[in-house]
Coordinates of C-alpha atoms in Angstrom, one line a residue:
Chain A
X1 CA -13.5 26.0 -21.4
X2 CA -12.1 23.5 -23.9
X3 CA -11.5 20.0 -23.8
X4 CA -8.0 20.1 -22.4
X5 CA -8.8 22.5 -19.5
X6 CA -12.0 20.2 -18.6
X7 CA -9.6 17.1 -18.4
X8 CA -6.8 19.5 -16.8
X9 CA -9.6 20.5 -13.9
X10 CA -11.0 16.9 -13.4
X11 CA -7.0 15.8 -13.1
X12 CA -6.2 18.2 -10.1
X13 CA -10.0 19.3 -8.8
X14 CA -11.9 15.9 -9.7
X15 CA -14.3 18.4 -11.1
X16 CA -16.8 17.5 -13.8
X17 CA -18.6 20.9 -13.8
X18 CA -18.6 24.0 -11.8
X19 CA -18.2 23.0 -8.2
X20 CA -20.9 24.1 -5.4
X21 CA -20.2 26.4 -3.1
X22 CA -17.0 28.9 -3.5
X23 CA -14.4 28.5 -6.0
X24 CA -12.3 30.5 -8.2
X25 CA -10.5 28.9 -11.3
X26 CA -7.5 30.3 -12.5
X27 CA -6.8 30.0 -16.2
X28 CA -3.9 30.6 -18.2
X29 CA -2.7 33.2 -15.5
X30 CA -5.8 34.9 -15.2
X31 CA -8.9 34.6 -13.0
X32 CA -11.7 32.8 -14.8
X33 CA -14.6 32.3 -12.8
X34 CA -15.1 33.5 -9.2
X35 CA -18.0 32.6 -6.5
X36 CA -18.8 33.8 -3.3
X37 CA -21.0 32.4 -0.6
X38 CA -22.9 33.7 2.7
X39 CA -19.8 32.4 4.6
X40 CA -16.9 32.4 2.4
X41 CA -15.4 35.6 0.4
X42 CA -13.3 35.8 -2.0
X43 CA -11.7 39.1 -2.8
X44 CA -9.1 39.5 -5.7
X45 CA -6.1 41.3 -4.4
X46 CA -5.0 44.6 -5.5
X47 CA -1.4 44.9 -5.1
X48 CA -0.2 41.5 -6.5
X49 CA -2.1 38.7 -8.5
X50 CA -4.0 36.3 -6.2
X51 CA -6.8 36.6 -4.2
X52 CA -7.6 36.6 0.0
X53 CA -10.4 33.9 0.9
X54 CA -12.3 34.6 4.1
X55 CA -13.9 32.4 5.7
X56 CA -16.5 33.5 8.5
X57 CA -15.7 31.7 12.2
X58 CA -18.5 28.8 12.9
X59 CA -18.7 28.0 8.8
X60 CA -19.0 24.0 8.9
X61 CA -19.2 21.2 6.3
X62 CA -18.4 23.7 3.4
X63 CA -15.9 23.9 0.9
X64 CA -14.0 26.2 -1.7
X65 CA -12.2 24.8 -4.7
X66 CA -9.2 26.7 -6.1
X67 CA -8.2 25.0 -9.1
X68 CA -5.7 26.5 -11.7
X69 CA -5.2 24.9 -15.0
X70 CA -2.5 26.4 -17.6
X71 CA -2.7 25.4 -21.1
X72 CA -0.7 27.8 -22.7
X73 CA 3.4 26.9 -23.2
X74 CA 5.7 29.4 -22.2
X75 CA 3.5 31.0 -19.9
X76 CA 5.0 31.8 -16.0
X77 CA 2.1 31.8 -13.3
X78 CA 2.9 33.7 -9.8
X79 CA 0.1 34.1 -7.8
X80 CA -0.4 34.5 -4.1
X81 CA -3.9 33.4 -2.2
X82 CA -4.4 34.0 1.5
X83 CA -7.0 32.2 3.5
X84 CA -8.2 33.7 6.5
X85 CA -10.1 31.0 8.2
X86 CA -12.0 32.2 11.3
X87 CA -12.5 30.6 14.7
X88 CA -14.5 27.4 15.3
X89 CA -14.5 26.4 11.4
X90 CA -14.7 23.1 9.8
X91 CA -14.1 23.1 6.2
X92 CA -12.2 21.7 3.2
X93 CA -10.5 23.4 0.6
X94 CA -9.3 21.7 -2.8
X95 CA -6.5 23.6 -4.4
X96 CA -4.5 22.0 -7.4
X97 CA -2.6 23.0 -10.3
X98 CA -2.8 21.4 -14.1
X99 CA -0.3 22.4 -16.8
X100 CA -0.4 20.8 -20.6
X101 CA 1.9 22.2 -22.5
X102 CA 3.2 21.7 -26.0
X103 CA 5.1 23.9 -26.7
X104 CA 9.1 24.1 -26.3
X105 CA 9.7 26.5 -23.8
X106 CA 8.7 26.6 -19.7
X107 CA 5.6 26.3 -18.4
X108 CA 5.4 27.2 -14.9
X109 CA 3.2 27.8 -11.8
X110 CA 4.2 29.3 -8.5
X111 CA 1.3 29.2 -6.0
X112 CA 2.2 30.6 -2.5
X113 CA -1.2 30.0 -0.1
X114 CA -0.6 31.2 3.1
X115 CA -3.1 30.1 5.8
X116 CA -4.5 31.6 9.1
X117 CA -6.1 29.1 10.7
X118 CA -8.3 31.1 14.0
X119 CA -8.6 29.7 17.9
X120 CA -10.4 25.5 17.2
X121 CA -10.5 25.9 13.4
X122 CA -10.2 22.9 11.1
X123 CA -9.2 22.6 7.8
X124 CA -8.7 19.7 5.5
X125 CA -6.5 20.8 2.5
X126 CA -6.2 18.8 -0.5
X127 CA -3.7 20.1 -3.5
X128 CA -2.9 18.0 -6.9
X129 CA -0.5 18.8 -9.0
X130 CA -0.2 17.2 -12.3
X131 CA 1.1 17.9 -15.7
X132 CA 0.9 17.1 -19.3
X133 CA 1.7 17.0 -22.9
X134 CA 4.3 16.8 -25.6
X135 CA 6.1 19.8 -26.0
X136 CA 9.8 19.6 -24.9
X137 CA 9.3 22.9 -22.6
X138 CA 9.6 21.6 -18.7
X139 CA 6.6 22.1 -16.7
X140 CA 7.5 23.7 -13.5
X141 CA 5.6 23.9 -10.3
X142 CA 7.0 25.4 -7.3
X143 CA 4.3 25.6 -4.5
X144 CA 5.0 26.7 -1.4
X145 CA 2.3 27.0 1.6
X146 CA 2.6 28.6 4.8
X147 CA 0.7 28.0 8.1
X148 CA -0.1 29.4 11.2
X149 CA -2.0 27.6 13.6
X150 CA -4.0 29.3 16.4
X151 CA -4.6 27.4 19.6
X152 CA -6.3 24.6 19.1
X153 CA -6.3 24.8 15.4
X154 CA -6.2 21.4 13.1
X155 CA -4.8 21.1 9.6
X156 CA -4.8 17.8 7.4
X157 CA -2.6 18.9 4.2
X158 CA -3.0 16.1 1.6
X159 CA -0.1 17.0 -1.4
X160 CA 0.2 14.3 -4.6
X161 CA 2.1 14.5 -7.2
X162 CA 2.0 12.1 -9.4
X163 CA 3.0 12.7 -13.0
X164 CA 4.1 15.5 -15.7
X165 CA 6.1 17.8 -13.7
X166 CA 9.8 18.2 -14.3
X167 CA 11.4 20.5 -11.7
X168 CA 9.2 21.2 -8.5
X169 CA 10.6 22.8 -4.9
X170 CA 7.8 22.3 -2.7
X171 CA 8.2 24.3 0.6
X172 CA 6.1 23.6 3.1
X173 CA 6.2 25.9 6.9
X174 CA 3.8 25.5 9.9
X175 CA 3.6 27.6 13.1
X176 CA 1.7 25.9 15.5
X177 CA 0.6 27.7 19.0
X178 CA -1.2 26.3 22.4
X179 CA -2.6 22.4 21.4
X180 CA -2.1 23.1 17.6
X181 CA -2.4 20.3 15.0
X182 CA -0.5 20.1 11.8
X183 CA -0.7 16.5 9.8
X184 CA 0.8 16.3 6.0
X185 CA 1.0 13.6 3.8
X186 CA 2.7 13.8 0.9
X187 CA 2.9 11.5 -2.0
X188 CA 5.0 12.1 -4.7
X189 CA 6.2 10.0 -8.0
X190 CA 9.0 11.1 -10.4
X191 CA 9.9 9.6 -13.7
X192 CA 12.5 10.3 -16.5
X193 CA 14.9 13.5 -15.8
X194 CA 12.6 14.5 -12.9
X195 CA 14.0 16.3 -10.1
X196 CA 11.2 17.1 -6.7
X197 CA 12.2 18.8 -3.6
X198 CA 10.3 18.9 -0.9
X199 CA 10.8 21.2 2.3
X200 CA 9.5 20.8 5.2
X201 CA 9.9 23.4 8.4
X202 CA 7.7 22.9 11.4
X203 CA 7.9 25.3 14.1
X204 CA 6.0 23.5 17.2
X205 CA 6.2 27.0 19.9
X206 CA 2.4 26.1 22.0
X207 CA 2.4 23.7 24.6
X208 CA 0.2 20.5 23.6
X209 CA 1.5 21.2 19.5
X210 CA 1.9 18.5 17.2
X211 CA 2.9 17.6 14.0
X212 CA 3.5 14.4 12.1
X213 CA 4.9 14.8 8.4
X214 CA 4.5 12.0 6.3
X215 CA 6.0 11.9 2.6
X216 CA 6.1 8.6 0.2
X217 CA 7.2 9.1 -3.0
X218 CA 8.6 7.2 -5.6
X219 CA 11.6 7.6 -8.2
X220 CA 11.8 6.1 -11.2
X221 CA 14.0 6.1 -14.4
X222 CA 17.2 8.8 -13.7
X223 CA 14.9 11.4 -11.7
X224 CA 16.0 13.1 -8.6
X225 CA 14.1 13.9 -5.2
X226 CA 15.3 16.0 -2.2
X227 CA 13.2 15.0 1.2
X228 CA 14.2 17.9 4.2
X229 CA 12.5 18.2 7.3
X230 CA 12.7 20.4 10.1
X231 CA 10.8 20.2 13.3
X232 CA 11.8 22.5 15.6
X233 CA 10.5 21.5 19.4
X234 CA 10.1 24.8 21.3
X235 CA 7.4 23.4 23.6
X236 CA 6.5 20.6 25.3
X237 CA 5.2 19.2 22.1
X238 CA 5.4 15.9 19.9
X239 CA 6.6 15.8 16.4
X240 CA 7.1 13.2 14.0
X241 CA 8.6 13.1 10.3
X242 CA 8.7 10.1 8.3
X243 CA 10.2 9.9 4.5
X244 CA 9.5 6.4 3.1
X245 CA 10.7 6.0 -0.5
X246 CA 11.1 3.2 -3.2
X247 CA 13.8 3.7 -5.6
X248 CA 14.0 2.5 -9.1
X249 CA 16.1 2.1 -12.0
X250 CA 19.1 4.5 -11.9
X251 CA 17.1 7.5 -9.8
X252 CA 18.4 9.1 -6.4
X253 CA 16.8 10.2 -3.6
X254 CA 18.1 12.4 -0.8
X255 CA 16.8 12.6 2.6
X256 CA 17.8 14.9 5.5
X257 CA 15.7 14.7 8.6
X258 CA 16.6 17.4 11.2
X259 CA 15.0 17.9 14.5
X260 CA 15.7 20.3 17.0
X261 CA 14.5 20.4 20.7
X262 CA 14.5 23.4 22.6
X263 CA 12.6 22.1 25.2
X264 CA 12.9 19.0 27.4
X265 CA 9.7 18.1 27.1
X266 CA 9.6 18.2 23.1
X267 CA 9.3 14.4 21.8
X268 CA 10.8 14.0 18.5
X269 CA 10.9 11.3 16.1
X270 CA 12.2 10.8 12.9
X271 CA 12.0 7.8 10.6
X272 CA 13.6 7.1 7.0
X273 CA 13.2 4.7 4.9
X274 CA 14.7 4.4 1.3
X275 CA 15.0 1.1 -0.9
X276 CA 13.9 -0.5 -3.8
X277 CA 10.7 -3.1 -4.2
X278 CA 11.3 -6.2 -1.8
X279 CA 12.0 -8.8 -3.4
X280 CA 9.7 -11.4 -1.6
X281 CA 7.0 -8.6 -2.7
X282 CA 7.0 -9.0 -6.3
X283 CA 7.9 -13.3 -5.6
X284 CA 4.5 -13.0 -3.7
X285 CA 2.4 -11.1 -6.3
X286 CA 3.7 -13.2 -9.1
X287 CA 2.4 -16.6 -7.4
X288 CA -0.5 -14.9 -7.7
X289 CA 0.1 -15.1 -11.4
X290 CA 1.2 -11.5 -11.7
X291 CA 4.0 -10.8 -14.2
X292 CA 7.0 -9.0 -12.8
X293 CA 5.9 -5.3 -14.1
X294 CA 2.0 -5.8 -13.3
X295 CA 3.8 -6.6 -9.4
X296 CA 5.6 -3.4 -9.6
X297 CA 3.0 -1.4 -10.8
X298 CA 0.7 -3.3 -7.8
X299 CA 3.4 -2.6 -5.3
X300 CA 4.0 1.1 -6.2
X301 CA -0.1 1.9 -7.3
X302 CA -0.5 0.7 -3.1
X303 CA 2.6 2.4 -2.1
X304 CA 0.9 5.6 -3.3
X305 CA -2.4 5.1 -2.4
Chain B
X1 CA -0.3 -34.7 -11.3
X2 CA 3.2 -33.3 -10.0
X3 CA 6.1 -35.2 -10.9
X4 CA 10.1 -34.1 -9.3
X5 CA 12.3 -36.4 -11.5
X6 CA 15.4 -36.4 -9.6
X7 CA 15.7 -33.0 -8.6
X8 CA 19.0 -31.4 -7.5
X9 CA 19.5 -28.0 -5.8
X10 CA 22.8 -26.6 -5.4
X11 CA 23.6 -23.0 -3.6
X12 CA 25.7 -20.7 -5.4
X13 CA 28.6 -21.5 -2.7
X14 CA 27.9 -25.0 -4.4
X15 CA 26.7 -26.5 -1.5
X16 CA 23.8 -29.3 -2.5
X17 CA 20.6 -28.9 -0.5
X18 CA 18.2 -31.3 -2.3
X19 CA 20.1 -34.2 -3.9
X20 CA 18.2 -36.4 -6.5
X21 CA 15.0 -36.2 -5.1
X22 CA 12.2 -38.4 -7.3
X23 CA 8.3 -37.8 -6.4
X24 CA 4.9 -38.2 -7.6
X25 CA 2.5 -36.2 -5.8
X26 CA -1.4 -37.0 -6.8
X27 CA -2.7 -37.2 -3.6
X28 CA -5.0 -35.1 -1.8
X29 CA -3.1 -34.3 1.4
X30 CA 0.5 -34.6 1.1
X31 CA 2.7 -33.4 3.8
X32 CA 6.3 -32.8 4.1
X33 CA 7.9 -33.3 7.1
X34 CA 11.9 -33.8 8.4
X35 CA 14.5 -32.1 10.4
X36 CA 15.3 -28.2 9.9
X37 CA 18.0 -27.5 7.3
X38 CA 16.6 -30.8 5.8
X39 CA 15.5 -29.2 2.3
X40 CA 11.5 -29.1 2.6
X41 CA 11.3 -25.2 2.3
X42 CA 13.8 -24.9 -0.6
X43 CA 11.7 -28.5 -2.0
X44 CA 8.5 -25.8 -2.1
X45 CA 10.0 -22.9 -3.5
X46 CA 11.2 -25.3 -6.6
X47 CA 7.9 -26.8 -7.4
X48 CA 6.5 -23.2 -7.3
X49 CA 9.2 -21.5 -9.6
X50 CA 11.1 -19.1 -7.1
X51 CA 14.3 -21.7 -7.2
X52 CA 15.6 -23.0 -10.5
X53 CA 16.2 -26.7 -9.9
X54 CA 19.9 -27.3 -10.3
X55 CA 19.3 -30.5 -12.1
X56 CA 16.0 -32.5 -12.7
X57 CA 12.7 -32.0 -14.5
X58 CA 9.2 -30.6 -12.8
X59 CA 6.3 -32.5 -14.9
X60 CA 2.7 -30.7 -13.7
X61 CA -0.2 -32.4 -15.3
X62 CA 1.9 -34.1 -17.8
X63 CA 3.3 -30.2 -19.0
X64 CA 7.1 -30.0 -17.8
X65 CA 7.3 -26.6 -16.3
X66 CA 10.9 -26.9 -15.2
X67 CA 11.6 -23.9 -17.2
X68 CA 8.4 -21.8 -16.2
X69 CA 8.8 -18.7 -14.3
X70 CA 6.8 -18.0 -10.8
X71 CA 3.8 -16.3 -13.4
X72 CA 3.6 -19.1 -15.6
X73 CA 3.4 -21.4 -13.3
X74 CA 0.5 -19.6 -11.2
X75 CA -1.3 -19.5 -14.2
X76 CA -1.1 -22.9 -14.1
X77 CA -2.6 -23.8 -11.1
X78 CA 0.2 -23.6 -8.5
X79 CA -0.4 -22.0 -5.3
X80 CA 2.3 -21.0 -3.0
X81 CA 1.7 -20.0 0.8
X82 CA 5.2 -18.1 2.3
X83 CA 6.5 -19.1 5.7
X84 CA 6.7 -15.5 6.5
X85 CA 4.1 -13.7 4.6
X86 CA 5.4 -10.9 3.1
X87 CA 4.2 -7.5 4.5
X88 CA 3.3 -4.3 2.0
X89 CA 3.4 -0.9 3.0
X90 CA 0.3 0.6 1.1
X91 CA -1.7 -2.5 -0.4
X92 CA -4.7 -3.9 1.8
X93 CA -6.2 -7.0 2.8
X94 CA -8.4 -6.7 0.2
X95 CA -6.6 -6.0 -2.6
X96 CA -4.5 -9.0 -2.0
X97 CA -7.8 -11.1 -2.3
X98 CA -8.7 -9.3 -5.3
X99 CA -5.5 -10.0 -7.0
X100 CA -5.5 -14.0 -5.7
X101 CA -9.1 -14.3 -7.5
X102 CA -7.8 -13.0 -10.7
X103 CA -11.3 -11.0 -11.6
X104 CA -13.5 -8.4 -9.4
X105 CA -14.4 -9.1 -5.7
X106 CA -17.4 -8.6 -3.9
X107 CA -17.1 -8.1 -0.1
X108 CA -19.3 -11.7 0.4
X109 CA -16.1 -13.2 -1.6
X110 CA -13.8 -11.4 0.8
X111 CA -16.3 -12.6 3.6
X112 CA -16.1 -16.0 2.3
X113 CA -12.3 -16.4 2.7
X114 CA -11.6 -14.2 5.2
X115 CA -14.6 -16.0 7.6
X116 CA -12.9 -19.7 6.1
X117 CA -9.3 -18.3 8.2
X118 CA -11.5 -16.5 11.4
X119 CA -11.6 -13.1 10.0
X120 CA -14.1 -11.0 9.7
X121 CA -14.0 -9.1 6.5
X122 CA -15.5 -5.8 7.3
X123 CA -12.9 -5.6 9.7
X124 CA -9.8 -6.4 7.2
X125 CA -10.5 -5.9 3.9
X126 CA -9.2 -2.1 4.1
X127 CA -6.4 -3.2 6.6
X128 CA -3.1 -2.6 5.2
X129 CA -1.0 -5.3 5.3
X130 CA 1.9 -3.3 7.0
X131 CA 3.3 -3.8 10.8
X132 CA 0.4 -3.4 12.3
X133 CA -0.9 -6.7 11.5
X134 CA 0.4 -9.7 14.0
X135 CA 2.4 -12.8 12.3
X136 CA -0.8 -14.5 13.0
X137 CA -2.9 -12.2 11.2
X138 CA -1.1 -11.8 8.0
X139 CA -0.2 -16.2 8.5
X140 CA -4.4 -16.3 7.9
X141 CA -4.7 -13.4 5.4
X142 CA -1.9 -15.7 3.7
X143 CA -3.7 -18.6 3.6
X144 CA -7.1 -16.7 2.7
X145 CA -5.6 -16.2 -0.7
X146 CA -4.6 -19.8 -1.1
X147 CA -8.1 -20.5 -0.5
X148 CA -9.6 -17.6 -3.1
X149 CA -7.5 -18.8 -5.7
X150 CA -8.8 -22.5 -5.5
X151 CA -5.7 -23.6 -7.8
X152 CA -5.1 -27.7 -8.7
X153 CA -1.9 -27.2 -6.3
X154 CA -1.8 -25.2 -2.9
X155 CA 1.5 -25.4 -1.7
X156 CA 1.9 -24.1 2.1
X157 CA 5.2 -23.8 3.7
X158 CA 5.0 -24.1 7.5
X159 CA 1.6 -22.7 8.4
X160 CA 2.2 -23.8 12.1
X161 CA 5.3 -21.4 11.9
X162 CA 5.0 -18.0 13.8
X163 CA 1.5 -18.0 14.9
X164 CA -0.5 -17.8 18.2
X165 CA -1.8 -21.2 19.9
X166 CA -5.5 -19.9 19.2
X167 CA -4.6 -19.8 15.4
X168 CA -3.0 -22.8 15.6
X169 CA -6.1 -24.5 16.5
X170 CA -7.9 -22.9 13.9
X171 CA -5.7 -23.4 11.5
X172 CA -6.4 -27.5 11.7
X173 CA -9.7 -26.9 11.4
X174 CA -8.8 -24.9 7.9
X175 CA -7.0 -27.4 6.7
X176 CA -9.3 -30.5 7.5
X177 CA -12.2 -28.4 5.5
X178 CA -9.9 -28.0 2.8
X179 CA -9.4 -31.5 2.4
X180 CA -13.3 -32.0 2.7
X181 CA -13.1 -29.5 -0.1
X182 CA -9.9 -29.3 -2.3
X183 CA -10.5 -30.8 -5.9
X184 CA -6.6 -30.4 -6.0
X185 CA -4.2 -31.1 -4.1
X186 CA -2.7 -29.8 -1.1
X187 CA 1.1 -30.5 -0.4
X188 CA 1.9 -29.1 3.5
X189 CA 5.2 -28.8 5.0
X190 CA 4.8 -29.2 8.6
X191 CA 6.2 -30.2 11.6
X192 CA 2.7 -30.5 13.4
X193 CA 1.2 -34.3 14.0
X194 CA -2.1 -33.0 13.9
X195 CA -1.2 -31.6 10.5
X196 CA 0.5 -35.0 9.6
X197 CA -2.3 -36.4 10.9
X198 CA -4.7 -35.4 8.5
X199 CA -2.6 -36.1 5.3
X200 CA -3.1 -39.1 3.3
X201 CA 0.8 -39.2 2.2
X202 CA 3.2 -38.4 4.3
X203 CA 7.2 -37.3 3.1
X204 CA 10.5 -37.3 5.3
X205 CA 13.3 -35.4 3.7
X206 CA 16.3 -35.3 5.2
X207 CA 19.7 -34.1 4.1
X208 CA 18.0 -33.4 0.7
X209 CA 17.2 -36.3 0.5
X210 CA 13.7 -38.4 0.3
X211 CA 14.0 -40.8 3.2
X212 CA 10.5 -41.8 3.3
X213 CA 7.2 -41.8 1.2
X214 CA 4.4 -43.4 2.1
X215 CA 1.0 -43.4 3.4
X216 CA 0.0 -41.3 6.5
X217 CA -0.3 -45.2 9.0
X218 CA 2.7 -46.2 7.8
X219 CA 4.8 -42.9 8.5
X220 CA 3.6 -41.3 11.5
X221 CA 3.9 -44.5 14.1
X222 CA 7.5 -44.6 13.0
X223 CA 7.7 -41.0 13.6
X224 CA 6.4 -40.4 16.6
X225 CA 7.9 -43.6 17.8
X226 CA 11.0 -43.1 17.0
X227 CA 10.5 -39.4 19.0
X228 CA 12.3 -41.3 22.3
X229 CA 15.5 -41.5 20.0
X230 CA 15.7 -37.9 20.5
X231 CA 16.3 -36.4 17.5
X232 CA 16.0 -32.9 17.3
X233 CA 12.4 -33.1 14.9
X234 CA 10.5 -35.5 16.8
X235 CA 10.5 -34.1 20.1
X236 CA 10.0 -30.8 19.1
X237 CA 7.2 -32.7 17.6
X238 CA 6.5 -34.4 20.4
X239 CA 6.4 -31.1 23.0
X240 CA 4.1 -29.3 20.6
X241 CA 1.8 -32.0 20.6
X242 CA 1.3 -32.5 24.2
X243 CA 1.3 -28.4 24.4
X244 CA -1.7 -28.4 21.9
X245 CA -3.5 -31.4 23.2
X246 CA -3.2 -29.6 27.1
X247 CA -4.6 -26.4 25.7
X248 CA -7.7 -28.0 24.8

């Protein structure tokens, strides 16, 4: 691994070496290194690139990094990864995707992780996506992840994206059955041409399901950002969606909650917020002897978090 | 070591809020007191740079910073405490701290200030300091980072203003161990007596104007005495006082 894939995995993996435990890394469209545990399997898949991560039921307190880093311009990444996690788990899985290109034409990477989630199971799922470098090609990412909760199943989803990427469509579905558990927070921050999408469609069918979506992002400079959300109530169920955003300069930002009940019982809330930096936020910071950018950069750093 | 040389404030809708007002300020305690609407809040936000005075000059340890921005003037040594502290979805307790000290923080900094206004640190140095802290809560974070920056000036505009009776109560007793303490000076606009009461200067403005300067005896009396004339000030004044003093 060179230097720019080690930086390109500590970017979206915080990895310094090879991680402990499972992992595969992805490089440059190809599978790089692959490891196994007693508990968790991963099998390439045969028919189309990717791989299927199992993840025997009772496995606690591990985890299973997926990073993939592209450093060649031009290339286009598709890959599909399934995780079967069985019943009773508790584990975390890091997933994240680094491009640096500098070349001139488009980089991109489509992951589509699809996730079974057994009867109890809980997963905490952390994906980065980040890009880099001076070549005039746009760096695409379009990640989409697909969920199906068993009864009582739990799933944290942690998404950032912070920097580098120039077009994303990020879809996001969740099928949630008896007592089910889907929480996402999503932060995302565009700059310069940037457009983001983000897509959101819960489907809460078990009694006792709940969801609460949660997206802060920030645009900046002339970039674009598209916040949707669906939650569809089909239970007696709670669901929650909230877009917060700050806008700067001359960028736009769209947001269109929906929610659906189907069921009396379904309690549904939606909040959005979009608006620029409060004034009496960067007053406050700058009696504190901030200058007006170090504020901003204070404010939206925090915002972020 | 603050000097207004007759200060003028006009609105954009040219309406004059603070009309040729002429101070030095080198005491220890000042406070600020005078009817609502009378110019003490927009008085405060001039001294620390958010309002441009209109006409006048602002002379701060002999340096006229009339023409200093909000930063500069921080840098200086001026403090400013909001009315309404501002909330911030994201940044914490503690990085709000870290910011008023200007350099790294350890949590027995954090304890320091945060104990000075009744907090206890481990509990609030990761809060955020969104809606789900009280006004009273975020009025004592507010003055917490008054108190870490230790500046020559600490300006605080209404303390009293939005809080609980329990803070209330505290907050005198942060204010008489600042003045045991303070190697500035602290200018207070208040409508409390036992605020007043601890000042060593006391200020009436009214209709942007300065109506009265002078030391903390020969004030209050005529304040509180002239309470029975019912203007609108002194009995609020008044009520508060007996409400505080029954509460004890």
């Amino acid at each position: 691994m060179n230097e720019i894939e080690k930086n390109l995995l500590k970017e979206v993996a915080e990895l310094d070496s090879i991680p402990v435990g499972a992992y595969n890394i992805r490089s440059n469209g190809a599978p790089l290194m692959r490891n196994s545990t007693e508990n968790i399997d991963i099998v390439p898949k045969t028919d189309k690139p990717g791989i299927d991560i199992f993840i025997k039921a009772g496995t606690k307190g591990e985890s299973v990094h997926i990073p993939v880093i592209i450093s060649q311009s031009g290339l286009k990444d598709l890959v599909y990864n399934d995780f079967h996690i069985g019943e009773d788990c508790d584990i975390t899985i890091i997933a994240g995707c680094g491009i640096h290109s500098c070349g001139d034409q488009e980089t991109a990477h489509d992951g589509i992780h699809t996730f079974y989630l057994g009867k109890r199971a809980k997963l905490r799922y952390v994906e980065k996506h980040y890009a880099e470098g001076e070549g005039r090609g746009k760096r695409v990412m379009n990640p989409t992840t697909v969920v199906h909760l068993e009864e009582g199943a739990h799933m944290e989803m942690e998404t950032t994206q912070i920097a580098g990427i120039d077009d994303t469509i990020r879809k996001t579905e969740g099928t949630l059955n008896e007592n089910a558990t889907l929480i996402v927070k999503e932060k995302i921050m565009t700059t310069g041409n940037q457009f983001a999408s983000t897509d959101f469609d819960v489907d809460l069918n078990g009694e006792g399901s709940s969801t609460d979506v949660v997206s802060r992002s920030v645009a900046r400079d002339s970039s674009r950002q598209e916040f949707t959300s669906r939650i569809n109530g089909n239970a007696p169920c709670a669901g929650h969606s909230e877009c917060d955003a700050i806008i700067m300069d001359d960028a736009c930002v769209l947001a269109s909650p929906q929610l659906t009940a189907n069921d009396v019982d379904a309690a549904l809330i939606h909040e959005a917020a979009i608006g620029k930096i409060a004034g009496d936020q960067l007053i406050k910071l700058m009696t504190l002897g901030l200058t007006e950018e170090q504020a901003e950069q204070q404010i939206v750093s925090g915002f972020l978090r | 070591m603050l000097e207004l040389q007759h200060i003028g404030f006009k609105t954009e809708e040219g309406k004059d809020i603070l009309k040729d007002i002429s101070l030095k300020i080198s005491d220890r305690f000042v406070a600020v007191t005078g009817p609502n609407g009378g110019g003490k809040s927009t008085l405060a936000k001039v001294i620390a740079g958010i309002y441009r005075p209109t006409s006048g000059r602002i002379i701060f340890d002999g340096q006229d910073i009339t023409d200093m921005s909000i930063t500069d003037r921080a840098k200086l040594g001026v403090s400013y405490a909001f009315q309404q502290p501002v909330r911030f979805k994201g940044l914490r307790v503690g990085d709000l701290l870290k910011l008023s000290m200007g350099k790294s923080m350890k949590m027995r900094d954090a304890c320091d200030y945060l104990s000075e206004v009744g907090l206890c640190a481990r509990d609030y140095i990761d809060r955020e300091l969104n809606d789900s802290l009280s006004g009273g809560e975020l009025k004592r974070i507010e003055i917490a980072t008054i108190l870490a920056r230790g500046t020559k000036l600490s300006i605080f505009d209404e303390p009293e203003a939005g809080i609980d009776l329990w803070s209330f109560q505290n907050l005198i007793r942060v204010f008489q161990k600042m003045y045991e303490h303070t190697k500035g000076s602290i200018l207070i606009i208040s409508h409390q007596e036992r605020i007043l009461n601890i000042a060593d200067t006391i200020i009436v403005i009214k209709d942007g104007r300065v109506e009265r300067c002078d030391s903390r005896s020969a004030v209050l009396p005529e304040l509180l005495g002239s309470a029975d004339g019912n203007t609108e000030f002194c009995s609020t004044l008044l009520d508060k006082n007996q409400e505080v003093t029954r509460s004890e």
